Amino acid sequence: MRVMVVGATGLIGNALLRVWAGRGACVAAATYHCHPGTEFRQLDMRDEAAVRTLLSETDPEVVAVPAANPHVDYCELHPEETRRINVAGTLNVARACRERGARMIFFSSDYVFDGRKELYTESDAPSPINEYGRQKAETEAGVLASDPRNLVIRTSGAYGWQWEPKNFVLQLLAKLGSGQSLPVAADLRYNPTAAENLAAVLVELAAAQARGIYHVVGAEAIARYDFAVKTAQAFGLAASLLRPVSSAELQSPTPRPKSSALATGKVRAAVKTPLWGVEEGLRQMRETEAAWRVYAKRLPKTEKGSY
């Protein structure tokens, strides 16, 4: 399989790159900020001509797009700027894929839902309450309308080793490791998802030519504070530094769904790869730390804010 990963130095993108390469796929990798001469090609998705050129030169059968501006609060405060990346840029890739006959895989979010239900299935209509969710819902619709063979993956709270440590777990480890007290929302419930597990499931779905919408998340829904406690315990850090608070106390500019748990029956029926629970995901992360640090030395230096 010839594959292009757009956003290949990010958390999910790099996990996809490694899993696909490990299974013998011919993988091309693109990212927004990178240095010349590396295995990563530079791409600004906002430049439709550049997107077309890249796909023409690499000729992929499948194009996976985890690339985005994932900063929820920044999206809320700067909707027009971030829409140029998260919506218009992604749909540039969708059009280029359609023109070349390539299938596209788009990574969406649990934030397409409003949190009024305990559990959401793929057939539930999107009802976003924040700008990031609105961007994802709009892009989902555009990607699926572009080509019925395209695949939309809704995921939630992805975590794991990452060259630029943006995800919740790595931020948590850094702060607890330096002895900082940290308030964590106790009233937000979701499915934390290990990026390595997400990548393995996605690669299996792609091989089966899955299409439409699939929820691919961790096996259990948990409050954000409880997940933070389990993370601290898994890495031998002081959970006593964590302080449970309401999401309102955090004074974020972004409204968040109180419960965005996603049903996974559809994906469980489609793949053999099991979904990891919280403890397995954190254990796998702890056990692969040394190997990750060796691998990370190979990655190109990226500028802050890269995708």
CSV table of C-alpha atoms in Angstrom, one decimal:
chain,number,residue,atom,x,y,z
A,1,MET,CA,0.0,0.0,0.0
A,2,ARG,CA,1.2,3.5,-0.9
A,3,VAL,CA,0.4,5.9,1.9
A,4,MET,CA,0.7,9.6,2.6
A,5,VAL,CA,0.5,10.8,6.2
A,6,VAL,CA,-0.1,14.6,6.5
A,7,GLY,CA,0.9,15.8,9.9
A,8,ALA,CA,3.5,13.1,10.4
A,9,THR,CA,5.5,14.7,13.2
A,10,GLY,CA,2.4,15.1,15.4
A,11,LEU,CA,1.2,12.6,18.0
A,12,ILE,CA,-1.2,10.6,15.8
A,13,GLY,CA,0.6,11.2,12.6
A,14,ASN,CA,3.9,9.9,13.8
A,15,ALA,CA,2.2,6.8,15.4
A,16,LEU,CA,0.6,6.1,12.0
A,17,LEU,CA,3.9,6.5,10.2
A,18,ARG,CA,5.6,4.1,12.4
A,19,VAL,CA,2.9,1.4,12.4
A,20,TRP,CA,2.4,1.6,8.6
A,21,ALA,CA,6.1,1.4,8.0
A,22,GLY,CA,6.4,-1.5,10.4
A,23,ARG,CA,3.9,-3.4,8.4
A,24,GLY,CA,5.7,-2.9,5.1
A,25,ALA,CA,3.7,0.0,3.6
A,26,CYS,CA,5.4,2.5,1.4
A,27,VAL,CA,4.9,5.6,3.5
A,28,ALA,CA,5.4,9.2,2.5
A,29,ALA,CA,5.3,11.8,5.3
A,30,ALA,CA,4.4,15.5,5.2
A,31,THR,CA,4.3,18.2,7.9
A,32,TYR,CA,3.9,21.9,8.2
A,33,HIS,CA,7.3,22.9,9.7
A,34,CYS,CA,10.3,20.8,8.9
A,35,HIS,CA,13.9,21.2,7.8
A,36,PRO,CA,15.0,20.3,4.3
A,37,GLY,CA,16.8,17.1,3.8
A,38,THR,CA,14.8,15.0,6.1
A,39,GLU,CA,12.3,12.2,5.4
A,40,PHE,CA,9.5,14.7,6.0
A,41,ARG,CA,8.2,16.8,3.2
A,42,GLN,CA,6.9,20.3,3.9
A,43,LEU,CA,3.2,21.0,3.2
A,44,ASP,CA,0.9,23.9,4.0
A,45,MET,CA,-2.6,22.4,3.5
A,46,ARG,CA,-3.9,26.0,2.9
A,47,ASP,CA,-2.0,26.0,-0.4
A,48,GLU,CA,-4.2,23.9,-2.7
A,49,ALA,CA,-1.7,23.9,-5.5
A,50,ALA,CA,1.0,22.6,-3.2
A,51,VAL,CA,-1.3,19.8,-2.0
A,52,ARG,CA,-2.0,18.8,-5.6
A,53,THR,CA,1.7,18.8,-6.4
A,54,LEU,CA,2.6,16.7,-3.4
A,55,LEU,CA,0.0,14.0,-4.2
A,56,SER,CA,1.1,14.0,-7.9
A,57,GLU,CA,4.7,13.4,-6.9
A,58,THR,CA,4.0,10.7,-4.2
A,59,ASP,CA,1.0,9.1,-5.9
A,60,PRO,CA,-0.6,7.6,-2.7
A,61,GLU,CA,-3.5,5.2,-2.6
A,62,VAL,CA,-4.4,6.4,0.8
A,63,VAL,CA,-4.0,9.8,2.4
A,64,ALA,CA,-4.3,10.1,6.2
A,65,VAL,CA,-4.9,13.6,7.6
A,66,PRO,CA,-4.5,13.9,11.4
A,67,ALA,CA,-2.9,17.4,10.7
A,68,ALA,CA,-4.8,20.2,12.3
A,69,ASN,CA,-4.5,23.1,14.8
A,70,PRO,CA,-5.7,21.0,17.8
A,71,HIS,CA,-5.6,23.8,20.4
A,72,VAL,CA,-9.2,24.0,21.4
A,73,ASP,CA,-9.0,27.3,23.2
A,74,TYR,CA,-7.1,28.9,20.4
A,75,CYS,CA,-9.7,27.8,17.9
A,76,GLU,CA,-12.4,29.3,20.1
A,77,LEU,CA,-10.6,32.6,20.2
A,78,HIS,CA,-9.4,32.6,16.6
A,79,PRO,CA,-12.1,30.9,14.5
A,80,GLU,CA,-11.3,32.4,11.1
A,81,GLU,CA,-7.6,31.7,11.3
A,82,THR,CA,-8.0,28.1,12.5
A,83,ARG,CA,-10.7,27.4,10.0
A,84,ARG,CA,-8.3,28.1,7.2
A,85,ILE,CA,-6.3,25.1,8.4
A,86,ASN,CA,-8.8,22.8,10.0
A,87,VAL,CA,-11.6,23.1,7.5
A,88,ALA,CA,-10.4,24.7,4.2
A,89,GLY,CA,-7.0,23.1,4.3
A,90,THR,CA,-8.3,19.6,5.0
A,91,LEU,CA,-10.9,20.0,2.2
A,92,ASN,CA,-8.1,21.0,-0.1
A,93,VAL,CA,-6.6,17.6,0.5
A,94,ALA,CA,-10.0,15.9,0.0
A,95,ARG,CA,-10.4,17.5,-3.4
A,96,ALA,CA,-6.9,16.5,-4.5
A,97,CYS,CA,-7.5,13.0,-3.3
A,98,ARG,CA,-10.7,12.8,-5.3
A,99,GLU,CA,-9.0,14.1,-8.4
A,100,ARG,CA,-6.3,11.4,-8.1
A,101,GLY,CA,-8.5,8.6,-7.1
A,102,ALA,CA,-7.0,8.2,-3.6
A,103,ARG,CA,-9.0,7.4,-0.5
A,104,MET,CA,-8.8,9.9,2.4
A,105,ILE,CA,-8.8,9.2,6.1
A,106,PHE,CA,-9.8,12.2,8.2
A,107,PHE,CA,-9.4,12.4,12.0
A,108,SER,CA,-12.3,14.0,13.8
A,109,SER,CA,-13.2,14.4,17.5
A,110,ASP,CA,-15.6,13.6,20.3
A,111,TYR,CA,-16.2,17.4,20.4
A,112,VAL,CA,-18.6,17.1,17.5
A,113,PHE,CA,-21.1,16.2,20.3
A,114,ASP,CA,-22.7,18.4,23.0
A,115,GLY,CA,-22.4,16.0,26.0
A,116,ARG,CA,-26.1,15.6,26.7
A,117,LYS,CA,-26.0,11.9,26.2
A,118,GLU,CA,-24.1,9.3,28.2
A,119,LEU,CA,-22.8,7.5,25.1
A,120,TYR,CA,-22.7,8.5,21.4
A,121,THR,CA,-22.8,6.2,18.4
A,122,GLU,CA,-21.7,6.9,14.8
A,123,SER,CA,-25.4,7.5,13.8
A,124,ASP,CA,-25.9,10.3,16.3
A,125,ALA,CA,-26.1,13.7,14.6
A,126,PRO,CA,-23.3,16.1,15.4
A,127,SER,CA,-24.2,18.8,17.9
A,128,PRO,CA,-21.0,20.8,18.7
A,129,ILE,CA,-21.0,23.4,21.4
A,130,ASN,CA,-17.5,24.9,20.7
A,131,GLU,CA,-15.6,26.1,17.6
A,132,TYR,CA,-13.3,23.2,17.4
A,133,GLY,CA,-16.2,20.8,17.3
A,134,ARG,CA,-18.0,22.9,14.7
A,135,GLN,CA,-14.9,22.8,12.5
A,136,LYS,CA,-14.6,19.1,12.8
A,137,ALA,CA,-18.3,18.5,12.1
A,138,GLU,CA,-18.2,20.7,9.0
A,139,THR,CA,-15.0,19.0,7.7
A,140,GLU,CA,-16.5,15.5,8.4
A,141,ALA,CA,-19.4,16.3,6.1
A,142,GLY,CA,-17.2,17.7,3.4
A,143,VAL,CA,-14.8,14.8,3.4
A,144,LEU,CA,-17.6,12.2,3.2
A,145,ALA,CA,-19.4,14.2,0.5
A,146,SER,CA,-16.2,14.4,-1.5
A,147,ASP,CA,-15.8,10.6,-2.0
A,148,PRO,CA,-18.0,7.8,-0.5
A,149,ARG,CA,-14.9,5.7,-0.1
A,150,ASN,CA,-13.4,8.2,2.5
A,151,LEU,CA,-13.1,7.3,6.1
A,152,VAL,CA,-13.7,9.5,9.2
A,153,ILE,CA,-12.2,8.5,12.5
A,154,ARG,CA,-13.7,10.1,15.6
A,155,THR,CA,-11.3,9.9,18.5
A,156,SER,CA,-10.8,11.4,21.9
A,157,GLY,CA,-8.0,12.5,24.3
A,158,ALA,CA,-5.2,11.0,22.3
A,159,TYR,CA,-2.0,10.5,24.4
A,160,GLY,CA,1.4,9.0,24.1
A,161,TRP,CA,5.1,9.9,23.4
A,162,GLN,CA,5.3,12.9,21.2
A,163,TRP,CA,8.3,14.8,19.9
A,164,GLU,CA,6.7,18.2,20.8
A,165,PRO,CA,5.0,17.3,24.2
A,166,LYS,CA,1.5,18.8,23.7
A,167,ASN,CA,-0.8,16.0,24.8
A,168,PHE,CA,-2.4,15.9,28.3
A,169,VAL,CA,-0.3,13.0,29.6
A,170,LEU,CA,3.0,14.5,28.7
A,171,GLN,CA,2.0,17.9,30.1
A,172,LEU,CA,0.9,16.1,33.3
A,173,LEU,CA,4.1,14.2,33.7
A,174,ALA,CA,6.2,17.4,33.2
A,175,LYS,CA,4.2,19.4,35.8
A,176,LEU,CA,4.0,16.6,38.4
A,177,GLY,CA,7.7,15.7,37.8
A,178,SER,CA,8.6,19.3,38.7
A,179,GLY,CA,6.4,19.2,41.9
A,180,GLN,CA,3.7,21.5,40.6
A,181,SER,CA,0.2,21.3,42.0
A,182,LEU,CA,-2.3,20.9,39.1
A,183,PRO,CA,-6.1,21.5,39.0
A,184,VAL,CA,-7.9,18.9,36.8
A,185,ALA,CA,-11.6,18.9,35.8
A,186,ALA,CA,-13.5,16.2,37.6
A,187,ASP,CA,-16.8,16.7,35.8
A,188,LEU,CA,-15.6,16.0,32.2
A,189,ARG,CA,-15.9,12.3,31.1
A,190,TYR,CA,-14.4,10.9,28.0
A,191,ASN,CA,-12.4,8.0,26.5
A,192,PRO,CA,-8.6,8.7,26.7
A,193,THR,CA,-7.0,7.0,23.7
A,194,ALA,CA,-3.4,5.7,23.4
A,195,ALA,CA,-2.1,6.9,20.1
A,196,GLU,CA,-0.2,3.7,19.3
A,197,ASN,CA,-3.5,1.7,19.7
A,198,LEU,CA,-5.4,4.2,17.6
A,199,ALA,CA,-2.8,3.9,14.8
A,200,ALA,CA,-2.9,0.0,14.9
A,201,VAL,CA,-6.7,0.0,14.6
A,202,LEU,CA,-6.7,2.6,11.9
A,203,VAL,CA,-4.1,0.7,9.8
A,204,GLU,CA,-6.3,-2.4,10.0
A,205,LEU,CA,-9.4,-0.4,9.0
A,206,ALA,CA,-7.5,1.1,6.0
A,207,ALA,CA,-6.4,-2.4,4.9
A,208,ALA,CA,-10.0,-3.5,4.9
A,209,GLN,CA,-11.0,-0.4,2.9
A,210,ALA,CA,-13.4,0.7,5.6
A,211,ARG,CA,-15.5,3.8,4.7
A,212,GLY,CA,-17.8,6.2,6.5
A,213,ILE,CA,-17.6,7.0,10.2
A,214,TYR,CA,-15.9,4.9,12.9
A,215,HIS,CA,-15.4,5.7,16.6
A,216,VAL,CA,-11.8,4.7,17.6
A,217,VAL,CA,-11.2,5.5,21.2
A,218,GLY,CA,-9.9,3.9,24.4
A,219,ALA,CA,-11.9,1.0,25.9
A,220,GLU,CA,-13.2,2.9,28.9
A,221,ALA,CA,-14.8,6.3,29.6
A,222,ILE,CA,-13.4,8.0,32.7
A,223,ALA,CA,-13.4,11.5,34.3
A,224,ARG,CA,-10.4,13.6,33.4
A,225,TYR,CA,-9.3,13.9,37.0
A,226,ASP,CA,-9.5,10.1,37.5
A,227,PHE,CA,-7.4,9.6,34.4
A,228,ALA,CA,-4.8,12.0,35.8
A,229,VAL,CA,-4.6,10.1,39.0
A,230,LYS,CA,-4.1,6.8,37.1
A,231,THR,CA,-1.4,8.5,35.0
A,232,ALA,CA,0.4,9.7,38.1
A,233,GLN,CA,0.3,6.3,39.7
A,234,ALA,CA,1.5,4.5,36.5
A,235,PHE,CA,4.6,6.7,36.4
A,236,GLY,CA,5.3,6.8,40.2
A,237,LEU,CA,4.4,10.5,40.6
A,238,ALA,CA,2.5,12.2,43.4
A,239,ALA,CA,-1.2,12.0,42.7
A,240,SER,CA,-1.6,14.2,45.8
A,241,LEU,CA,-0.5,17.2,43.7
A,242,LEU,CA,-3.7,16.8,41.6
A,243,ARG,CA,-6.6,18.9,42.7
A,244,PRO,CA,-10.1,17.9,41.5
A,245,VAL,CA,-12.1,21.0,40.3
A,246,SER,CA,-15.2,21.7,38.2
A,247,SER,CA,-14.5,22.6,34.5
A,248,ALA,CA,-16.0,26.1,35.3
A,249,GLU,CA,-13.3,26.7,37.8
A,250,LEU,CA,-10.6,26.4,35.1
A,251,GLN,CA,-12.0,29.4,33.4
A,252,SER,CA,-11.4,28.2,29.8
A,253,PRO,CA,-13.0,30.3,27.0
A,254,THR,CA,-14.2,27.1,25.5
A,255,PRO,CA,-17.4,25.2,26.5
A,256,ARG,CA,-16.7,21.5,26.6
A,257,PRO,CA,-19.2,18.5,26.6
A,258,LYS,CA,-19.6,17.1,30.1
A,259,SER,CA,-19.7,13.6,28.7
A,260,SER,CA,-18.4,12.7,25.3
A,261,ALA,CA,-18.0,9.0,25.6
A,262,LEU,CA,-18.1,7.3,22.3
A,263,ALA,CA,-19.6,3.8,21.5
A,264,THR,CA,-17.1,1.4,19.9
A,265,GLY,CA,-19.3,-1.5,18.9
A,266,LYS,CA,-18.9,-0.8,15.2
A,267,VAL,CA,-15.1,-0.8,15.2
A,268,ARG,CA,-14.8,-3.8,17.5
A,269,ALA,CA,-16.8,-5.8,15.0
A,270,ALA,CA,-14.6,-4.6,12.1
A,271,VAL,CA,-11.1,-5.2,13.4
A,272,LYS,CA,-9.1,-7.8,15.4
A,273,THR,CA,-6.9,-5.3,17.2
A,274,PRO,CA,-8.4,-4.9,20.7
A,275,LEU,CA,-9.0,-1.4,22.1
A,276,TRP,CA,-6.8,-0.6,25.1
A,277,GLY,CA,-8.1,0.5,28.5
A,278,VAL,CA,-6.4,3.2,30.5
A,279,GLU,CA,-4.1,0.9,32.5
A,280,GLU,CA,-2.9,-0.9,29.4
A,281,GLY,CA,-2.3,2.3,27.5
A,282,LEU,CA,-0.3,3.8,30.2
A,283,ARG,CA,1.6,0.6,30.8
A,284,GLN,CA,2.5,0.4,27.1
A,285,MET,CA,3.6,4.0,27.2
A,286,ARG,CA,5.8,3.4,30.2
A,287,GLU,CA,7.4,0.3,28.6
A,288,THR,CA,8.2,2.0,25.3
A,289,GLU,CA,9.8,5.2,26.7
A,290,ALA,CA,13.4,4.2,26.1
A,291,ALA,CA,12.7,3.1,22.5
A,292,TRP,CA,10.8,6.3,21.9
A,293,ARG,CA,13.7,8.5,23.1
A,294,VAL,CA,16.0,6.7,20.7
A,295,TYR,CA,13.6,7.2,17.8
A,296,ALA,CA,12.8,10.8,18.7
A,297,LYS,CA,16.5,11.8,18.1
A,298,ARG,CA,15.8,11.1,14.3
A,299,LEU,CA,12.9,13.6,14.0
A,300,PRO,CA,13.5,16.9,12.4
A,301,LYS,CA,13.3,20.1,14.5
A,302,THR,CA,10.0,21.8,14.2
A,303,GLU,CA,8.9,25.2,15.1
A,304,LYS,CA,6.4,25.8,17.9
A,305,GLY,CA,2.8,25.6,16.7
A,306,SER,CA,3.7,23.0,14.0
A,307,TYR,CA,1.2,20.4,12.9
